[in-house]
Structure formats: C-alpha cells, structure tokens
Short mmCIF file of C-alpha atoms in Angstrom, two decimals:
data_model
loop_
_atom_site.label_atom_id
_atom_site.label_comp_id
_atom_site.label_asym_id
_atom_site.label_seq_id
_atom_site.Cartn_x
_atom_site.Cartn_y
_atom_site.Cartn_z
CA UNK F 1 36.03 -4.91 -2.83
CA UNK F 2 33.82 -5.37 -5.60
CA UNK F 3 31.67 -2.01 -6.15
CA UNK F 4 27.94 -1.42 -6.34
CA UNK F 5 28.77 -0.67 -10.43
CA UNK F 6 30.27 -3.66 -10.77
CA UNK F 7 27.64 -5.98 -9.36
CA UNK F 8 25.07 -3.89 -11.08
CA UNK F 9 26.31 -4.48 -13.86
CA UNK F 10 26.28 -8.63 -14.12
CA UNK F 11 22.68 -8.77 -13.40
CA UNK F 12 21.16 -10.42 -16.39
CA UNK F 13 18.01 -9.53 -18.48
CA UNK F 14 14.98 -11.53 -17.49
CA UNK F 15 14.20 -12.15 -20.78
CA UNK F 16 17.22 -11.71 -22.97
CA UNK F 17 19.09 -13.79 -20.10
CA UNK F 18 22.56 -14.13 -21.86
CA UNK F 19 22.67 -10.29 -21.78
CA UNK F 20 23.35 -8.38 -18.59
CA UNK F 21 21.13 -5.21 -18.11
CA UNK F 22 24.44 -3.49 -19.05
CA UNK F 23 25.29 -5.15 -21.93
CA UNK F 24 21.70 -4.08 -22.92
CA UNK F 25 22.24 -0.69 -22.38
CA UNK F 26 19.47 -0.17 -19.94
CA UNK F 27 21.96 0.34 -17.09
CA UNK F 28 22.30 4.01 -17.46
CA UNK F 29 23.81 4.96 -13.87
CA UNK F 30 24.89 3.37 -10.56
CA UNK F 31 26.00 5.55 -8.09
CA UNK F 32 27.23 4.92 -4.35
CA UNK F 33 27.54 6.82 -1.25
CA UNK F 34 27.97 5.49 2.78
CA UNK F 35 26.39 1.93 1.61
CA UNK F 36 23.52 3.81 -0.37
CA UNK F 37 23.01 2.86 -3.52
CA UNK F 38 21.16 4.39 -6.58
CA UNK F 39 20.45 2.81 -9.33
CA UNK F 40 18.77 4.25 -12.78
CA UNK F 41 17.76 2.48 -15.64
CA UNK F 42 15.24 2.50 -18.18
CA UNK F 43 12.65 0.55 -20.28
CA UNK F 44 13.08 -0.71 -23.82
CA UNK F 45 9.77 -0.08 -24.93
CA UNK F 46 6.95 2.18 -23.01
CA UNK F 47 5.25 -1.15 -21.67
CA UNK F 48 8.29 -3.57 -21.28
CA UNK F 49 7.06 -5.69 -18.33
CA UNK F 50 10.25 -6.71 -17.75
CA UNK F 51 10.84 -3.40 -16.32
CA UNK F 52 9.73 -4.47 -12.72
CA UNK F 53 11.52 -7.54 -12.66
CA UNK F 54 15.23 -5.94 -13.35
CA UNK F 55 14.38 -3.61 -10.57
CA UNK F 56 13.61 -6.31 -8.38
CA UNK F 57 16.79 -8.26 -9.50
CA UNK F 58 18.86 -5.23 -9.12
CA UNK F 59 17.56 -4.31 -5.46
CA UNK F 60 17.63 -8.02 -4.55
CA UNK F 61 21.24 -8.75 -6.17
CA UNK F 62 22.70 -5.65 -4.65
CA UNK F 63 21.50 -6.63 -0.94
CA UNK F 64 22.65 -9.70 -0.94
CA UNK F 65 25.74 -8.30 -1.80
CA UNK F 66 25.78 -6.05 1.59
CA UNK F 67 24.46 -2.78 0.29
CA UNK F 68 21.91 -2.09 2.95
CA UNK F 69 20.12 1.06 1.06
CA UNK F 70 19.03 0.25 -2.55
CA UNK F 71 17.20 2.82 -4.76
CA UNK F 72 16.14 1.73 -8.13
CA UNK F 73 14.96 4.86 -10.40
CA UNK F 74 13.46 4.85 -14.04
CA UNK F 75 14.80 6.89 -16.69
CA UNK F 76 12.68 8.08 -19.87
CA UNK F 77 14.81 10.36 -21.56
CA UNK F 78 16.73 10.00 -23.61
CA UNK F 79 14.57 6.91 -25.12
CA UNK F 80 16.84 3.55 -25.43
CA UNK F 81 18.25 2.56 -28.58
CA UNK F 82 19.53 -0.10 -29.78
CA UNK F 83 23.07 0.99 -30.41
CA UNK F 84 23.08 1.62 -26.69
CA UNK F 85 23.30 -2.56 -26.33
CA UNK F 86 27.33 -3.32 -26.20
CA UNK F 87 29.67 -4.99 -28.76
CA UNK F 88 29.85 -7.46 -26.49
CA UNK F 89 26.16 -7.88 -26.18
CA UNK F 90 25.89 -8.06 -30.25
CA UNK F 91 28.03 -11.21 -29.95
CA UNK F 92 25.96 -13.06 -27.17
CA UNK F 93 22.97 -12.37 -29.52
CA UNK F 94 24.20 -13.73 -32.21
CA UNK F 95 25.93 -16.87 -30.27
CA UNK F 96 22.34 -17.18 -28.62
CA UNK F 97 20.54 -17.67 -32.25
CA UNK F 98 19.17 -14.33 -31.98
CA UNK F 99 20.31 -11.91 -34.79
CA UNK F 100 21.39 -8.39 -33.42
CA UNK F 101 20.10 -5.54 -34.36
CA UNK F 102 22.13 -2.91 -37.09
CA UNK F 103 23.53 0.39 -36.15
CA UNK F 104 20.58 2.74 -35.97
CA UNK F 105 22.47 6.19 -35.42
CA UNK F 106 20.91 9.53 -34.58
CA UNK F 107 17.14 10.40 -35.90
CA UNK F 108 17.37 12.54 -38.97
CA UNK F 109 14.57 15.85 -38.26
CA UNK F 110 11.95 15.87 -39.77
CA UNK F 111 8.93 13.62 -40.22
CA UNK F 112 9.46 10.03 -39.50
CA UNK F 113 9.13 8.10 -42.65
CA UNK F 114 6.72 5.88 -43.60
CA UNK F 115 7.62 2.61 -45.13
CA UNK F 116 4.82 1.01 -47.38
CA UNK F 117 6.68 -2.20 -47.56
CA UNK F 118 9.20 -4.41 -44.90
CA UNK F 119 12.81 -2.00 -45.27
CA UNK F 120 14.90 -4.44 -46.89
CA UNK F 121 17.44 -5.10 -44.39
CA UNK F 122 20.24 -7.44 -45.03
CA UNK F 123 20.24 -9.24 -41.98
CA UNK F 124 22.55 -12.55 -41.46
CA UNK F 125 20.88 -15.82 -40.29
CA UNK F 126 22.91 -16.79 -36.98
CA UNK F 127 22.34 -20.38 -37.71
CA UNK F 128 24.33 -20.58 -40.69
CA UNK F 129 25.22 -16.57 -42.00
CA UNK F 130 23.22 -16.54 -45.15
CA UNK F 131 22.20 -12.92 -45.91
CA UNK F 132 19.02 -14.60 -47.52
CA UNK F 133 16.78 -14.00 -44.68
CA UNK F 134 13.23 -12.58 -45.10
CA UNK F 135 11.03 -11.02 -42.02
CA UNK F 136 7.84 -13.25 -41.27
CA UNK F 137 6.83 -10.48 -38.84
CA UNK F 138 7.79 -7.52 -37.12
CA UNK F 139 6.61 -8.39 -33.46
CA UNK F 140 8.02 -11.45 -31.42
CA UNK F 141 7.74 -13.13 -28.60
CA UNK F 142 8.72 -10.37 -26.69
CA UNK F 143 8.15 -6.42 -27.46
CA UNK F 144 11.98 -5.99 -28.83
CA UNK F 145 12.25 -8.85 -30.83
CA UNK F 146 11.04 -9.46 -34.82
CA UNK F 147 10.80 -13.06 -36.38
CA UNK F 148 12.39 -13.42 -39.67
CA UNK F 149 13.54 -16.78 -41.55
CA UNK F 150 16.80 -18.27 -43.57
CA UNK F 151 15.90 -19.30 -46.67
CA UNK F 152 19.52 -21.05 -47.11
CA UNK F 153 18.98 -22.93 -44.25
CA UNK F 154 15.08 -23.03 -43.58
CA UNK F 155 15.66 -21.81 -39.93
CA UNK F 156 13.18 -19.27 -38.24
CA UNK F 157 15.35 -16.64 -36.26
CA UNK F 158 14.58 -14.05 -34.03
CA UNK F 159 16.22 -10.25 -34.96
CA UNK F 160 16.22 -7.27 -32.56
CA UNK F 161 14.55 -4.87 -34.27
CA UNK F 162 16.25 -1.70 -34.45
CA UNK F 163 14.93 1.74 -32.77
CA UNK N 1 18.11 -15.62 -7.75
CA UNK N 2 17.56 -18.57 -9.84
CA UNK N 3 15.30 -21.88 -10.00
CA UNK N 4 15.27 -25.63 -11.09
CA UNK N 5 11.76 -24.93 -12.61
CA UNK N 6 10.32 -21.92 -14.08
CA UNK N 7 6.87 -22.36 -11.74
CA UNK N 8 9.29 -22.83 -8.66
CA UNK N 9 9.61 -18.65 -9.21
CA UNK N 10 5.84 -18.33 -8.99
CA UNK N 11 5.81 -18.99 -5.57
CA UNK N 12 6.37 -16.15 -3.83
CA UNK N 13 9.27 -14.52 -3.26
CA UNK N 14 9.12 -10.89 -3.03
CA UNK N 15 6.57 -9.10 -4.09
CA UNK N 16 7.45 -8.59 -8.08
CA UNK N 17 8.03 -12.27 -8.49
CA UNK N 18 6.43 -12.44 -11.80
CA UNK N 19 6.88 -9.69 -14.53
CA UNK N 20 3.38 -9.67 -15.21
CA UNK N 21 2.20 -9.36 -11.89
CA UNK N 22 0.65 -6.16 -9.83
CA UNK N 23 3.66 -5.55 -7.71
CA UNK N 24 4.44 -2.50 -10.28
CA UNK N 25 6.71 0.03 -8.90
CA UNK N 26 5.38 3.92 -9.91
CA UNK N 27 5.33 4.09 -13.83
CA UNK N 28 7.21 7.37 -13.27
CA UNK N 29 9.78 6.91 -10.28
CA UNK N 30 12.93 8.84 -10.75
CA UNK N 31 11.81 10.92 -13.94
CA UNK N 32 11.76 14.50 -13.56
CA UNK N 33 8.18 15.52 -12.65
CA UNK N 34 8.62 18.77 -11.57
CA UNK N 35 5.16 21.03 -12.80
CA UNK N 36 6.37 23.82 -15.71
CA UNK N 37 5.75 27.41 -14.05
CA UNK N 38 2.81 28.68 -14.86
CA UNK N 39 0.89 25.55 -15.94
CA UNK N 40 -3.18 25.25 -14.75
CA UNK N 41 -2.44 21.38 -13.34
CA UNK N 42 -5.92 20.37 -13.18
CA UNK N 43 -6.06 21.30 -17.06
CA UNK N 44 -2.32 19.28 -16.96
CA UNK N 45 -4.36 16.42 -15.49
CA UNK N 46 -7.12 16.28 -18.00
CA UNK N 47 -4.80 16.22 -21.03
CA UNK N 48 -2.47 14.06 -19.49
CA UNK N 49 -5.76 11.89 -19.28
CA UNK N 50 -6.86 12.18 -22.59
CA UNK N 51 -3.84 11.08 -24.13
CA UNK N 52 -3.71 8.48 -21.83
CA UNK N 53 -7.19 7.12 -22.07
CA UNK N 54 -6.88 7.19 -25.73
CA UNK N 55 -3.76 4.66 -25.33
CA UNK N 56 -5.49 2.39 -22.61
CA UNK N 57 -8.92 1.84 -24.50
CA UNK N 58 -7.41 1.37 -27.67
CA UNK N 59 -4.36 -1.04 -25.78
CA UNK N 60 -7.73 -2.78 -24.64
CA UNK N 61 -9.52 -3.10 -27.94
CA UNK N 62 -6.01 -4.43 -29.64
CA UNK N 63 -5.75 -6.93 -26.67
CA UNK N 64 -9.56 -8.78 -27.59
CA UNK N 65 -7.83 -10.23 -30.65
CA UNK N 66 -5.73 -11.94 -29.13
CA UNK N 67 -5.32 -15.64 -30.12
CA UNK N 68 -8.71 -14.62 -32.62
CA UNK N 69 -6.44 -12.90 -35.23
CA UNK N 70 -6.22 -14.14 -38.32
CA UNK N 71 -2.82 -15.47 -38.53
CA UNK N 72 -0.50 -16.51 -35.38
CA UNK N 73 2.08 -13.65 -36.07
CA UNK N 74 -0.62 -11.33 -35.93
CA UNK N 75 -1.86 -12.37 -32.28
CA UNK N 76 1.66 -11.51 -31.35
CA UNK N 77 1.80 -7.87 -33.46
CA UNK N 78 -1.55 -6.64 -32.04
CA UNK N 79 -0.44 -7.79 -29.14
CA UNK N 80 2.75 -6.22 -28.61
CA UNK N 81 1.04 -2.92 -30.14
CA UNK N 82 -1.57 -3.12 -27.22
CA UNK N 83 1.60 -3.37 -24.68
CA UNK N 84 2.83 -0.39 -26.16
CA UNK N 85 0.05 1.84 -25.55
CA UNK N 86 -0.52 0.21 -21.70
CA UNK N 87 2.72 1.35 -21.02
CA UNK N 88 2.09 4.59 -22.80
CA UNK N 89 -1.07 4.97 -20.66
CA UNK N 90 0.37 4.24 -17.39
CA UNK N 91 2.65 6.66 -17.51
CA UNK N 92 0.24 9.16 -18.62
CA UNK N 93 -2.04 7.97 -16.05
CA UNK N 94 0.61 8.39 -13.31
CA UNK N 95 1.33 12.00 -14.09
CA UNK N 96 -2.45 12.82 -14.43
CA UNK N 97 -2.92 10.86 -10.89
CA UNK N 98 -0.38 13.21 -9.50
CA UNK N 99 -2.45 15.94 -9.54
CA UNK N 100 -5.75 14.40 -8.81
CA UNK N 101 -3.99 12.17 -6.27
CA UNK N 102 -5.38 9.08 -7.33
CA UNK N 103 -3.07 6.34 -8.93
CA UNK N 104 -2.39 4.56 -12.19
CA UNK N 105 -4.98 1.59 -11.06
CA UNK N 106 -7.42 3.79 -9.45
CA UNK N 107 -7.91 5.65 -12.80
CA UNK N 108 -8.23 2.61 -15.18
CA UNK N 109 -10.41 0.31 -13.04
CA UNK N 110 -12.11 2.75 -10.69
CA UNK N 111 -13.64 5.71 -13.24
CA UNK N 112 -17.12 5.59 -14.74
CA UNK N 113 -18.22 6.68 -18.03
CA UNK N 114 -18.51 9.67 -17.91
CA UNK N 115 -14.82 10.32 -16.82
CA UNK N 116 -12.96 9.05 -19.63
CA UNK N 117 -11.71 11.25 -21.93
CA UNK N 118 -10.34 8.87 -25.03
CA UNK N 119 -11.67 9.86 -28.68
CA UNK N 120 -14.65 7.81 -29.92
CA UNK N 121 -12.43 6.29 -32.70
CA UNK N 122 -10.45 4.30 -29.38
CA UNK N 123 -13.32 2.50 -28.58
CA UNK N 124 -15.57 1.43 -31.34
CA UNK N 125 -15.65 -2.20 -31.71
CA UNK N 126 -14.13 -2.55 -34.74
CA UNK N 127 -13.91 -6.35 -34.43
CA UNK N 128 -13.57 -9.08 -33.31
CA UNK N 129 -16.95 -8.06 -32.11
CA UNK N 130 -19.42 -8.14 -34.62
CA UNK N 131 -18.55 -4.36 -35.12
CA UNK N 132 -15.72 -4.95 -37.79
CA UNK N 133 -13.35 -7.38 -38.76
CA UNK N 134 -9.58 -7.79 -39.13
CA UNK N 135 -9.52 -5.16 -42.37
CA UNK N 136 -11.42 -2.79 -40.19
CA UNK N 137 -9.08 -2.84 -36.85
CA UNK N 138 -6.00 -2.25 -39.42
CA UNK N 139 -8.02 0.90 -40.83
CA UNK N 140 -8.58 2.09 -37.15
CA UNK N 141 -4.89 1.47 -36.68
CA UNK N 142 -3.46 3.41 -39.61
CA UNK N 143 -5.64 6.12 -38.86
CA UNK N 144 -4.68 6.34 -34.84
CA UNK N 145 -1.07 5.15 -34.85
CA UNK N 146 -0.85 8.52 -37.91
CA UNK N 147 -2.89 10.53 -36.01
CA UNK N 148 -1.07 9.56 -32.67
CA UNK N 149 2.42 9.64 -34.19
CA UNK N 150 1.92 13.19 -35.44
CA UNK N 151 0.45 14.15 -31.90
CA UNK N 152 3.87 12.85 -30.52
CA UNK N 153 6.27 13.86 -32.45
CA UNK N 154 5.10 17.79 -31.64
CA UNK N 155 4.76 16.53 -28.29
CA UNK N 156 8.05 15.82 -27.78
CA UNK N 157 8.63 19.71 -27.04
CA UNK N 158 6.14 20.21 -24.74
CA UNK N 159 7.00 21.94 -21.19
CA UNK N 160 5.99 19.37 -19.28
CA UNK N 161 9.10 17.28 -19.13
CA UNK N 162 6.76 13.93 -18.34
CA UNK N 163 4.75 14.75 -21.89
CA UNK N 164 7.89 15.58 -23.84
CA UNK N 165 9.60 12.25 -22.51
CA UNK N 166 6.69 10.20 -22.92
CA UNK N 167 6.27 11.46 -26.30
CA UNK N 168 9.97 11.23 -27.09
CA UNK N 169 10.22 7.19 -26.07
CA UNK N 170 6.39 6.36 -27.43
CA UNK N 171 7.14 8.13 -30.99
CA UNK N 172 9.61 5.01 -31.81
CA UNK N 173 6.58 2.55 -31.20
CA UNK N 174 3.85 4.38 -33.05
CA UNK N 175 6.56 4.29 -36.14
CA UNK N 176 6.44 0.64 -36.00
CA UNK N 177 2.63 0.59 -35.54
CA UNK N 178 2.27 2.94 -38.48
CA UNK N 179 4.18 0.82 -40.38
CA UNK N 180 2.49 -2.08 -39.57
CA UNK N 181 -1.16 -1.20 -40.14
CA UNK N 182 0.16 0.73 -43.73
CA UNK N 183 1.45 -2.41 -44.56
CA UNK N 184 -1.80 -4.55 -44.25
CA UNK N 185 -3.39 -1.69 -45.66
CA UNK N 186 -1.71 -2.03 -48.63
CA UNK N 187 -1.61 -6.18 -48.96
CA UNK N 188 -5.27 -6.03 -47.97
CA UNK N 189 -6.30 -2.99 -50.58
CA UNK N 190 -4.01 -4.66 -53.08
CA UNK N 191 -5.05 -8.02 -52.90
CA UNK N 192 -8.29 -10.33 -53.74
CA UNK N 193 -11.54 -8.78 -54.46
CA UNK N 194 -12.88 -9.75 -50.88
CA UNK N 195 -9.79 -8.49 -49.20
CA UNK N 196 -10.32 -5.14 -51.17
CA UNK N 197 -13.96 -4.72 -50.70
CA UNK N 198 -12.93 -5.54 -46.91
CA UNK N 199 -9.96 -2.82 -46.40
CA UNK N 200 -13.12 -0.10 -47.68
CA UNK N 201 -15.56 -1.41 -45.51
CA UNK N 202 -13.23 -0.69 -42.62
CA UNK N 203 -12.68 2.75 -43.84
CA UNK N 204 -16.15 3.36 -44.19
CA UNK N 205 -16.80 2.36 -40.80
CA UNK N 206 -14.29 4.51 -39.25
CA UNK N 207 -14.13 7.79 -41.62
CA UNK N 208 -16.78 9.36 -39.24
CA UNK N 209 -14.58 9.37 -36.55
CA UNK N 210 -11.73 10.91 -37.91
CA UNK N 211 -12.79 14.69 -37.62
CA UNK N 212 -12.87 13.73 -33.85
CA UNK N 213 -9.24 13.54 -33.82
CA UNK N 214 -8.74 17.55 -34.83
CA UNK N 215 -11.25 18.88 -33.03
CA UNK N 216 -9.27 21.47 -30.33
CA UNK N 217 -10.37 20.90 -27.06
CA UNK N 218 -10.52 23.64 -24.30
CA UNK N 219 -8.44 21.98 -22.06
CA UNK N 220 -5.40 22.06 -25.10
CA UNK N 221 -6.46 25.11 -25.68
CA UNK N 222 -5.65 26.14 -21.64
CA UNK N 223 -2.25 24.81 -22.13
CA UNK N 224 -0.37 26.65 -24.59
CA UNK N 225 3.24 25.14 -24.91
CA UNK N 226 2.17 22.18 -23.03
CA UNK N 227 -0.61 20.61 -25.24
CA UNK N 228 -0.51 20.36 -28.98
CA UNK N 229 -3.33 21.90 -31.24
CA UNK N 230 -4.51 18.84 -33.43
CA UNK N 231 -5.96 21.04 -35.44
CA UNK N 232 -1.84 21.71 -36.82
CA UNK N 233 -1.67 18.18 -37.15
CA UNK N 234 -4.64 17.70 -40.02
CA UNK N 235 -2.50 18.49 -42.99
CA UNK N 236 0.60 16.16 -41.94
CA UNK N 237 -2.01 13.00 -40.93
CA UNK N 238 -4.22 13.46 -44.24
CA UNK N 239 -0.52 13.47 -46.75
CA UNK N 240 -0.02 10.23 -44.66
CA UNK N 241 -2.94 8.44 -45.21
CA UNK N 242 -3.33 9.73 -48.72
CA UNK N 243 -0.08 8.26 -49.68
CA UNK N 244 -1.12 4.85 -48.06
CA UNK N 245 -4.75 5.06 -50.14
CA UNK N 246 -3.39 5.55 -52.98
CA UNK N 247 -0.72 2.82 -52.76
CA UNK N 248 -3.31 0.20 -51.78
CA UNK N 249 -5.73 1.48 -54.30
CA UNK N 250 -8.61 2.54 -51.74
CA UNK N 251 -10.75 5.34 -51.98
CA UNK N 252 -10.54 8.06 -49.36
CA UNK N 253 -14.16 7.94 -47.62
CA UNK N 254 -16.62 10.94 -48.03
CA UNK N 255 -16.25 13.05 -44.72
CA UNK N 256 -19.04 12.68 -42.61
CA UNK N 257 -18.93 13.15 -38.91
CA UNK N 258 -20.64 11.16 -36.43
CA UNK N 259 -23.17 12.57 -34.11
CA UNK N 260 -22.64 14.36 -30.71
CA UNK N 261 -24.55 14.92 -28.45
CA UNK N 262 -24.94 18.99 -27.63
CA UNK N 263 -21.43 19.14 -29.00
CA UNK N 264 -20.14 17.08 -27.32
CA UNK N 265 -17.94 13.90 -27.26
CA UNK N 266 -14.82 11.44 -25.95
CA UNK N 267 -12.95 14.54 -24.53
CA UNK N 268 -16.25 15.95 -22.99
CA UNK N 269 -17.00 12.18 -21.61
CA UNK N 270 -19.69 11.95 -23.45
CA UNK N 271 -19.49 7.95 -25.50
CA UNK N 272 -20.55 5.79 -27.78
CA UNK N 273 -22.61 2.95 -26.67
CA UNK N 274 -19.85 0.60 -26.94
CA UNK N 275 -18.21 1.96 -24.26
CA UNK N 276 -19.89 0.93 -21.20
CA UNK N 277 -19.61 -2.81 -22.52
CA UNK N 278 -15.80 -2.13 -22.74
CA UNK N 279 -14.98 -0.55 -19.26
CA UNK N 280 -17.23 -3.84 -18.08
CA UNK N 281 -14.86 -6.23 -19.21
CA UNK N 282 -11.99 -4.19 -18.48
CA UNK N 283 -12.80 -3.46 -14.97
CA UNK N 284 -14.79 -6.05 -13.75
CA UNK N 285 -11.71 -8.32 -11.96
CA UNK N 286 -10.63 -4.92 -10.41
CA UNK N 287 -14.00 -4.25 -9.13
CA UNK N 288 -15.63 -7.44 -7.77
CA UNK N 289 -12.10 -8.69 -5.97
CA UNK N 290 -10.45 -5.22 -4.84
CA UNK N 291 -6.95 -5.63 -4.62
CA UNK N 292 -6.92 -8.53 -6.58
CA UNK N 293 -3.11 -9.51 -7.52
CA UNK N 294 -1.59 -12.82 -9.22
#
C-alpha cells in the first residue's frame, strides 16, 4: 500500500511544476493515523500565493487516494531555506533552465549585512554553463525567483535566489 | 488534477481553484498561537496591528506602481516587495483578529480611519501620485525596509511565538528589500545630475517622517518582552542609512518632524490626508460587493 508520505510527497509545485512540494522542501511533515491524515508545510516567502493552492492539491491528491480525513497545517518556524530544496530538486532546476540556488548555510549572529552593490555570485548559465552570467534583477516572475543573463550565450535565465 | 488549457482550471473546481483567489485558508492554521502568560491581549492586538498595518499600507502603496515603474524589472521588484509585506500583514492581521475576533479581511477592508495604526511614513504618496516620484518611493523604501528590518530582527525573540515567527521568516525579505532600495539609492545618488538632485528630493520629502518611526508607543510600552522599544533601534537604523548616504553621495536631511495633531499620530489613528484617498481605493471592491470573490 502506498502511504499518505509517499503520495504527499509527489505532489508537484504549482509554480515550480517539475519540483514536488518535497523536493522543495516545503513538505515538512506527513503523519497518519486510522485514515487521518496531517499534513504540515510551509510558505517560501511570507506572501507566497501559492501557499493555498499546494494545500488544496495536497487535500485533493490525498482523497482521491482514499484518505477520508485530510488536515493541511502551515508551519512558520523555522523559516524555509533554500538548502532545504533536495539534490534532486537542484538537478530538475537546472534541467528546467532555471539555475538553482547555492548553499546558503546557517545565519551568522549579528546584524544582517548590507550589500551596496549585487553580491557577486558565480552562478552557471543552465543553457550552456558559462560562469559569465550577470543579474538583470533580483525579483522574477514569481517571489523566489531572480532574472539574471549569459553573456557567453546571450540567454536570459531565471536563478533561485538564495535565503 | 490537471488541464488541456490553463483557463479550463478557472472554472470552478473547489473552492481555491486559482492561487490568487479569496478561498484563503487562515494565514495562521497550525502555528502555535497559544497567548504568552501574562500578556494584556488587547495591547497584543494593537501591536500586532500596528506592525501589520504598517506592512499592508505600505504593500498597497508599492502595488500602485505597478506596470507605471520606470523599467519592466522594476514593476516586478516593487511588486514582489508589496507581496511580501501582504503576506507579512495577514498574518499579523490574523493574530490581532484573534483577539478582537474579527478576521484578516474584516480588518483590511472593513476599518475606518481612525482605526489604523500604520506610521505616517506607510502612507504618504510618495509617487506615482503626484506626491513623489520613483527616487522618492526608493528613499521611503530604504528608510522602512532599515527601519523594519531592525524592528524584526529584535522581534524575532519576542514571547509571542506568532511575532517571533513572523519576524523570524519576514527578516529574510526585508534583507532583500534593503538591499534593493540601497542599491537604487546608490545608482540614483551616484548617477546624472537629475537622478542626484532626484534621490535628495525624495529624502527631503520623507526625512520628516522618520522620527515617527522611534517614537515608543504606550501600547509597546504595555508589552515588555513582547514588543520591541524602537527607540533601541535608532542607533542601528541611522549607521545603516549613513553608510548608504555616504556611498551614494547624498546629504543626510536636516531633522524636522512633521506635525501632530495634540501629539498624536499613525499609532494613535490619527493620519495624514492621504490616507482616506488610500483606504478608498483599497477598500472600495470589498465594500460596494460584500463577499466579492474571483
């Protein structure tokens, strides 16, 4: 029998939809108990309104698959990261077109720096690999996403920007 | 559950068929929302609406730009910055409803005036009104996203476990704010004559709304270990914006403070005239079609 966890776990991002919400890391915990089934995950950024929608897709997928009780709960702490999306994930990105984001690690203490000018962050165009990329801005077409370009190959690329 | 056509998923099926749509589940489900011992809640609820208000008028101010900006990238950034500080206020909003058992919508569309409680420097039309430009919204940026950023990162070890986790997950996104608005700051202070004299203009215009942001309340006052001071926070927010001044070769306005009336202001509900027009446009679809959803 395939288990709640498992089913869970294959439901894909609405908008990153070669990722599953596990692969993404926003899967934090499925748990199961006489058909009952709790789900918890939580957002990528404060006003990701994508949020709704995995809920939906996780309630809706789970259902269909016979669980009669589905509970879908929204975790806020600890904040996502982007080291919490999978090795696995990292590759889809980057077969998708979309660069994925560098290892982040934990937040040094102390006041968050401020950073007059773009970090210069060696980032590899998925089109082609060139390290001679450039960011054109910092926000994309969705809240997790940064634009940047390949100046070996001309391409515009998106880059999950790292938090 | 998939579709042939991306409009074929408009048409209803289930409630929260569209991510944009109203059939939000509660901001806060499943977080722990239990009340600290001890805590006054209404004074809870009145700080957990000022932060909040702050983030929703100021989400609402960034989101009039949109498709006016300057540049195409920057109708994205500003935004994706105003979607940051909805979801900031809606969770703020939540916990605040909580106690005043009213929810997220009935405190952003439903409240006069008078019962805000966002700073004055939230909702000044700083463009694309005829109350600023571009150069001025990036000075009101730098100055709130420091301000707020400080506010947060103290926050973060607050008592109330919704506060310290809003605070912990919104402190990433005010970095990248920060960053963003220091950034123009700079290419705008450091560039052509027009773009210089435009970055101080902004300044200017928002400088007397700065002491605002320090000014203890006695609702943080009421909630020691809950609310932050912002008092403590002057020192950190002024090295801040010094550093980015001086960078972008600007000149740190005079202080002057903008009038109040008996004393009072944004945390008092007391606004500027701007206001009204604001909470107009804002709540108008709410309040002529009640229960409106798409």
């Amino acid at each position: 029998m395939t288990t709640a966890l498992e089913i869970a776990s294959a439901v894909r991002d609405p908008e990153l939809p070669v990722l599953t919400l596990a692969d993404l890391g926003v899967l934090r915990e499925v748990s199961e108990e006489d058909g009952r089934v709790v789900v918890t995950i939580t957002p990528t950024y404060s006003g990701c309104p994508a949020i709704d929608e995995m809920g939906a897709d996780l309630r809706r997928t789970l259902i269909s698959a016979g669980f009669s009780e589905v509970e879908v709960r929204l975790s806020l702490s600890p904040a996502w990261t982007t080291d919490w999306i999978s090795r696995e994930g990292r590759s889809k990105l980057a077969a998708a077109g979309i660069a994925p984001p560098a290892r982040v690690g934990p937040s040094a203490a102390g006041p968050v720096p401020l950073n007059l000018v773009p970090p210069s962050r060696q980032v590899a165009c998925p089109q082609c690999g060139s390290l001679n990329t450039s960011e054109i801005s910092r926000f994309g077409s969705t809240a997790c996403k940064a634009l940047r370009r390949c100046h070996a190959c001309s391409e515009p690329f998106e880059h999950v920007k790292e938090i | 559950m998939s579709f042939d056509n991306a409009y074929e998923s408009l048409l209803g099926h289930e409630d929260a068929h569209w991510a944009f749509g109203t059939g939000f589940s509660e901001a806060l489900s499943g977080v722990n929302r239990e009340f600290p011992t001890g805590v006054d809640r209404d004074a809870l609820a009145a700080y957990c609406l000022m932060v909040g208000d702050d983030a929703l008028i100021l989400s609402q101010r960034l989101s009039e730009w949109c498709s006016r900006a300057p540049e195409l990238e920057e109708d994205i950034a500003l935004a994706n910055i105003a979607l940051d500080l909805l979801g900031q206020a809606r969770m703020l909003l939540t916990r605040a409803g909580e106690v005043l058992g009213r929810d997220e919508d009935a405190l952003a569309y439903l409240r006069d005036e008078r019962e805000f409680r966002n700073v004055h420097l939230a909702e000044i039309d700083c463009g694309p009104g005829p109350g600023g430009d571009f150069a001025t919204t990036i000075a009101r940026l730098l100055v709130f996203s420091s301000w707020r950023l400080a506010l947060f990162s103290c926050l973060r070890g607050s008592a109330d476990p919704v506060l310290a986790a809003v605070a912990e997950k919104g402190l990433k996104e005010l970095a990248y704010h920060r960053d963003h608005a220091a950034q123009w700051t700079v290419r705008l202070g450091d560039g052509t004559d027009e773009s210089h004299r435009r970055m101080q203009a902004g300044l200017e215009r928002v400088w007397p709304f700065v002491d605002e942001l320090f000014a203890r309340h006695r609702v943080e006052a009421a909630l020691t270990g809950v609310a932050v001071d912002p008092a403590s926070l002057r020192s950190e927010v002024d090295g801040v914006l010094d550093a980015v001044l001086s960078a972008a070769g600007l000149t740190r306005p005079a202080d002057r403070r903008a009038a109040r009336v008996a004393g009072m202001a944004g945390r008092d509900g007391v606004h500027t005239e701007a206001m009204g027009f604001l909470l107009a446009e804002m709540q108008h679809l709410h309040r002529s079609l009640p229960g409106a959803v798409w």
